[in-house]
Short mmCIF file of C-alpha atoms in Angstrom, two decimals:
data_model
loop_
_atom_site.label_atom_id
_atom_site.label_comp_id
_atom_site.label_asym_id
_atom_site.label_seq_id
_atom_site.Cartn_x
_atom_site.Cartn_y
_atom_site.Cartn_z
CA GLY A 433 99.35 94.49 68.88
CA THR A 434 101.14 97.46 70.89
CA GLY A 435 98.00 99.01 71.91
CA TYR A 436 95.38 98.35 74.72
CA ALA A 437 93.05 95.33 74.75
CA PHE A 438 90.63 97.58 76.46
CA TYR A 439 90.41 101.40 76.73
CA GLY A 440 87.92 103.36 78.49
CA THR A 441 87.70 107.11 79.14
CA ASN A 442 85.36 109.70 80.48
CA ASN A 443 85.53 113.38 79.81
CA GLY A 444 82.31 114.26 81.53
CA SER A 445 81.56 115.53 85.11
CA SER A 446 80.54 112.47 86.65
CA GLY A 447 80.11 108.69 86.06
CA GLY A 448 83.03 106.18 85.66
CA ALA A 449 85.29 105.34 83.00
CA ALA A 450 84.15 101.63 82.90
CA ASP A 451 81.44 99.66 84.90
CA LEU A 452 81.85 96.02 84.78
CA ARG A 453 79.77 93.95 86.85
CA ILE A 454 78.20 90.19 86.81
CA ASN A 455 74.27 90.36 87.93
CA ASN A 456 73.82 86.50 88.18
CA VAL A 457 74.44 85.30 91.82
CA ASN A 458 74.99 81.91 90.49
CA ASN A 459 78.06 83.17 88.12
CA ASN A 460 81.36 81.99 89.34
CA SER A 461 83.35 83.87 86.88
CA ASN A 462 85.39 87.22 87.44
CA ALA A 463 83.89 90.51 86.48
CA LEU A 464 87.18 91.41 85.45
CA THR A 465 90.26 89.59 84.55
CA VAL A 466 93.46 91.23 83.59
CA GLN A 467 96.53 89.29 82.14
CA THR A 468 99.60 90.09 80.32
CA MET A 469 102.44 88.23 78.58
CA GLY A 470 104.40 91.34 78.16
CA LEU A 471 106.98 93.20 80.11
CA GLU A 472 104.92 95.64 81.92
CA GLY A 473 102.36 95.16 84.61
CA ALA A 474 98.85 93.44 84.20
CA GLY A 475 97.07 96.63 85.61
CA TYR A 476 97.87 100.33 86.43
CA PHE A 477 95.57 102.22 88.55
CA GLU A 478 96.33 106.02 89.22
CA VAL A 479 94.84 109.09 90.70
CA ASN A 480 95.96 112.25 89.02
CA ASN A 481 93.94 114.83 90.55
CA ALA A 482 95.62 116.12 93.84
CA SER A 483 92.37 117.08 95.29
CA SER A 484 91.07 113.79 94.97
CA ASN A 485 90.38 111.76 98.34
CA GLY A 486 89.40 108.67 96.65
CA GLU A 487 91.51 105.41 96.46
CA ALA A 488 93.49 104.34 93.32
CA VAL A 489 92.18 100.70 93.92
CA TYR A 490 89.08 100.16 96.05
CA ALA A 491 88.27 96.31 96.72
CA LYS A 492 85.11 95.08 98.64
CA THR A 493 83.37 91.81 99.38
CA ASN A 494 80.38 90.63 101.18
CA GLY A 495 81.46 87.11 100.90
CA THR A 496 83.89 84.83 102.66
CA SER A 497 86.88 85.26 100.86
CA SER A 498 89.50 88.28 100.82
CA ALA A 499 88.72 91.67 99.48
CA GLY A 500 91.93 91.54 97.87
CA TYR A 501 94.49 88.75 96.91
CA PHE A 502 98.12 89.07 95.80
CA TYR A 503 100.49 86.38 95.28
CA THR A 504 103.50 85.72 92.78
CA THR A 505 105.12 82.60 91.57
CA GLY A 506 107.98 84.68 90.39
CA THR A 507 110.85 86.26 92.49
CA GLY A 508 109.34 89.78 93.17
CA ASN A 509 106.99 90.98 95.95
CA ALA A 510 103.58 89.72 96.20
CA GLY A 511 102.72 93.17 97.38
CA TYR A 512 104.64 96.70 97.53
CA PHE A 513 103.57 99.74 99.31
CA GLN A 514 105.17 102.94 98.97
CA ILE A 515 104.83 106.58 99.73
CA GLN A 516 106.94 109.01 97.47
CA ASN A 517 105.96 112.24 99.01
CA ALA A 518 108.01 113.39 101.82
CA SER A 519 105.62 115.54 103.18
CA ASN A 520 102.91 112.76 103.51
CA SER A 521 102.41 111.67 107.34
CA SER A 522 99.84 108.92 106.42
CA ASN A 523 100.89 105.18 106.70
CA ALA A 524 102.11 103.31 103.78
CA LEU A 525 100.19 100.35 105.14
CA THR A 526 97.14 100.31 107.63
CA GLY A 527 95.47 97.09 108.91
CA VAL A 528 92.09 97.82 110.64
CA THR A 529 89.46 95.07 111.95
CA ALA A 530 86.19 95.39 113.67
CA GLY A 531 86.11 91.59 114.10
CA THR A 532 87.55 89.26 116.30
CA GLY A 533 90.47 88.26 114.14
CA SER A 534 93.92 90.18 113.89
CA ALA A 535 94.41 93.45 111.96
CA PHE A 536 97.47 92.05 110.51
CA LEU A 537 99.14 88.37 109.92
CA ALA A 538 102.34 87.44 108.81
CA ASN A 539 102.74 83.85 108.21
CA HIS A 540 106.17 82.36 106.91
CA THR A 541 105.83 79.00 105.45
CA GLY A 542 109.24 78.82 104.06
CA SER A 543 112.22 76.70 105.44
CA SER A 544 114.37 79.64 106.62
CA GLY A 545 114.24 83.37 106.64
CA ASN A 546 112.58 85.82 109.03
CA ILE A 547 109.19 86.63 109.76
CA ALA A 548 109.39 90.25 109.48
CA ILE A 549 112.23 92.76 109.07
CA PHE A 550 111.99 96.37 109.96
CA GLN A 551 114.36 99.00 108.60
CA SER A 552 114.99 102.89 108.81
CA GLY A 553 116.59 104.43 105.87
CA GLY A 554 117.44 100.95 104.25
CA VAL A 555 119.05 99.85 107.49
CA ASN A 556 117.97 96.89 109.52
CA LYS A 557 116.63 97.99 112.99
CA ALA A 558 114.51 95.09 114.18
CA ARG A 559 113.72 91.90 112.99
CA ILE A 560 111.70 88.68 113.98
CA ASP A 561 113.10 85.40 113.18
CA LYS A 562 111.47 82.33 112.25
CA ASN A 563 111.35 80.85 115.73
CA GLY A 564 109.80 84.01 117.03
CA LYS A 565 112.82 85.58 118.53
CA GLY A 566 112.98 89.46 118.46
CA TYR A 567 116.02 91.48 117.67
CA PHE A 568 115.96 95.21 118.31
CA ASN A 569 119.36 97.50 117.52
CA GLY A 570 118.15 100.22 119.65
CA GLY A 571 116.95 98.12 122.72
CA THR A 572 113.26 97.92 123.65
CA GLN A 573 111.13 100.15 126.05
CA ALA A 574 107.94 99.11 127.77
CA SER A 575 105.34 101.15 129.58
CA GLY A 576 105.40 98.97 132.76
CA ALA A 577 108.30 99.17 135.48
CA ASP A 578 109.07 95.71 136.33
CA VAL A 579 109.92 92.43 134.98
CA ALA A 580 107.50 89.73 136.22
CA GLU A 581 107.06 85.93 135.50
CA ALA A 582 103.54 84.08 135.27
CA PHE A 583 103.16 81.87 138.49
CA ALA A 584 100.39 79.60 139.55
CA VAL A 585 98.85 80.33 142.92
CA GLU A 586 97.85 78.29 145.86
CA GLY A 587 94.08 78.48 145.96
CA GLU A 588 91.78 80.42 143.89
CA ARG A 589 93.23 83.26 141.59
CA SER A 590 90.31 85.43 142.25
CA GLY A 591 91.53 85.76 145.93
CA TYR A 592 94.66 87.50 144.73
CA GLU A 593 95.35 90.97 143.71
CA PRO A 594 98.28 93.50 142.55
CA GLY A 595 100.62 94.47 145.32
CA ASP A 596 100.26 90.98 147.24
CA VAL A 597 103.47 90.06 148.56
CA LEU A 598 104.08 86.26 147.56
CA VAL A 599 106.16 83.45 148.90
CA ILE A 600 107.03 79.85 147.43
CA PHE A 601 104.23 77.53 148.22
CA THR A 602 105.76 74.24 149.30
CA GLY A 603 102.95 72.28 148.97
CA SER A 604 103.10 72.10 144.91
CA ASP A 605 105.92 72.90 142.28
CA ARG A 606 106.16 76.26 140.78
CA THR A 607 103.44 77.61 142.71
CA VAL A 608 103.23 80.80 145.17
CA ALA A 609 101.04 81.99 147.95
CA ARG A 610 100.36 85.21 149.83
CA CYS A 611 102.87 85.61 152.90
CA GLN A 612 101.69 84.79 156.36
CA THR A 613 104.56 85.03 158.43
CA PRO A 614 107.19 87.69 159.04
CA TYR A 615 110.78 87.43 157.82
CA SER A 616 110.02 84.51 155.62
CA LYS A 617 113.08 83.30 153.46
CA LEU A 618 110.35 81.88 150.90
CA VAL A 619 109.48 85.52 149.77
CA VAL A 620 109.99 85.90 145.77
CA GLY A 621 108.32 88.75 144.54
CA VAL A 622 104.99 90.86 144.40
CA TYR A 623 101.88 90.50 142.22
CA ALA A 624 102.81 93.09 139.36
CA THR A 625 100.35 95.72 138.66
CA LYS A 626 101.58 96.54 135.20
CA PRO A 627 104.61 94.60 134.19
CA GLY A 628 106.94 95.78 131.51
CA VAL A 629 108.23 92.44 130.54
CA LEU A 630 106.00 89.30 131.55
CA LEU A 631 108.05 86.03 131.15
CA THR A 632 106.23 82.74 131.04
CA GLU A 633 106.97 78.93 129.87
CA ARG A 634 103.73 78.80 127.74
CA ASP A 635 103.53 79.21 124.29
CA VAL A 636 102.63 82.61 122.96
CA THR A 637 99.36 81.61 122.02
CA LEU A 638 98.15 80.30 125.12
CA SER A 639 96.16 82.19 127.71
CA LEU A 640 97.71 83.41 131.10
CA ASP A 641 94.20 83.89 132.77
CA ASP A 642 94.73 81.12 135.48
CA LEU A 643 98.20 82.60 136.53
CA VAL A 644 99.36 85.98 138.16
CA PRO A 645 102.08 87.93 136.95
CA MET A 646 105.09 88.04 140.01
CA GLY A 647 107.31 90.90 139.88
CA VAL A 648 110.84 89.85 140.61
CA VAL A 649 112.81 92.87 139.87
CA GLY A 650 111.69 96.73 139.26
CA VAL A 651 109.46 99.30 140.69
CA ILE A 652 106.13 97.70 141.81
CA PRO A 653 103.28 99.15 143.94
CA THR A 654 103.26 96.88 146.96
CA LYS A 655 100.91 96.49 150.07
CA VAL A 656 102.46 97.26 153.33
CA SER A 657 101.74 97.25 156.85
CA ALA A 658 102.74 99.59 159.91
CA GLU A 659 103.11 96.72 162.32
CA ASN A 660 106.75 96.99 162.69
CA GLY A 661 106.65 100.82 162.94
CA PRO A 662 106.51 103.68 160.11
CA ILE A 663 108.29 102.93 156.80
CA HIS A 664 110.69 105.56 155.27
CA ARG A 665 112.14 105.90 151.89
CA GLY A 666 115.27 103.60 151.59
CA ASP A 667 113.89 101.19 154.44
CA LEU A 668 114.73 97.41 153.59
CA LEU A 669 111.36 95.58 153.51
CA VAL A 670 110.46 92.14 154.57
CA THR A 671 107.14 89.75 154.91
CA SER A 672 104.87 90.55 157.87
CA SER A 673 102.13 88.56 159.74
CA THR A 674 99.53 90.39 157.72
CA PRO A 675 98.79 88.21 154.67
CA GLY A 676 100.12 89.57 151.53
CA HIS A 677 101.78 92.66 153.10
CA ALA A 678 105.34 93.81 153.46
CA MET A 679 106.84 95.75 156.74
CA ARG A 680 110.06 97.57 157.60
CA GLY A 681 112.51 95.25 158.51
CA ASP A 682 114.85 95.20 161.71
CA ASP A 683 118.64 94.77 161.03
CA ALA A 684 119.00 92.24 163.73
CA LYS A 685 116.33 89.97 162.41
CA MET A 686 117.01 90.22 158.73
CA THR A 687 119.04 87.34 157.16
CA MET A 688 119.93 86.29 153.84
CA GLY A 689 116.82 85.65 151.54
CA THR A 690 114.18 87.66 153.79
CA VAL A 691 114.36 91.07 152.00
CA ILE A 692 111.96 91.99 149.46
CA GLY A 693 113.26 95.21 148.31
CA LYS A 694 113.72 98.92 149.20
CA ALA A 695 110.91 101.42 149.97
CA LEU A 696 110.44 104.41 147.45
CA GLU A 697 108.01 106.09 149.43
CA ASP A 698 107.28 106.89 153.19
CA PHE A 699 104.42 104.88 154.73
CA THR A 700 103.57 106.63 158.42
CA ALA A 701 99.99 106.09 158.74
CA SER A 702 98.67 103.09 161.00
CA GLY A 703 97.12 100.03 159.62
CA THR A 704 98.09 98.98 156.04
CA GLY A 705 98.55 100.88 152.43
CA VAL A 706 100.34 100.73 149.14
CA ILE A 707 103.69 102.19 148.31
CA ARG A 708 106.13 101.83 145.52
CA VAL A 709 108.96 99.48 146.22
CA LEU A 710 112.13 98.76 144.35
CA VAL A 711 111.75 94.93 144.53
CA ASN A 712 114.87 92.68 144.41
CA VAL A 713 114.69 90.04 146.58
CA ARG A 714 117.96 89.21 148.37
#
């Protein structure tokens, strides 16, 4: 017919319009199945009371499967979320988890296409392709201040800390160590405190806990020594004999490959300390 297969209404001050439940724990059927062969949706849920703070649809499970599962064998979306109120500042989709898994997982199993596309006003602004490469029309901005590369270190990683001046370790490939001698041409960077970009040869799913983030360019808090005199803003810095520390370089002794970068702060105290340095090894 043209009417409803099931219709429930409640004009009272409390209670639901329908209550469907299965009380037998061994029952493997659905409490509710909605299906249509027609041209409209199989289900429609709406809250018409503007003062209501309840959900139009609430799904919950205590089992091991999903609270909600959406799929399509047609050509439309499996799920579609939209806010039509221009004054609404809420999220169209929010993912929250108190567990150890991901709050959101996007899995592309097709032969081509993108994992995700992000638009503003219907215009593509960012996308992540099927290979995991990101494209951003407006550029990127990170809270860190340098570009770093993940490197293995000579000895125990726990013996290194942010600010250490690092040199190439000649005893094994792709390994660094704290500097030990002044004016070393093996200097390559500084143990980064908070890199804005961290590069690695490893897969995105693998841990980097055994490596150190070595900043190769950018502003990095760096350990310095006063063994060659006070450091002033703009001074060129080189490795020192104090392990892991930089010092002010003398023009007559600096050669190609010894300069770590330029001091952005003064260091006029005796002994050692930490200042910000614009690292750019040359």
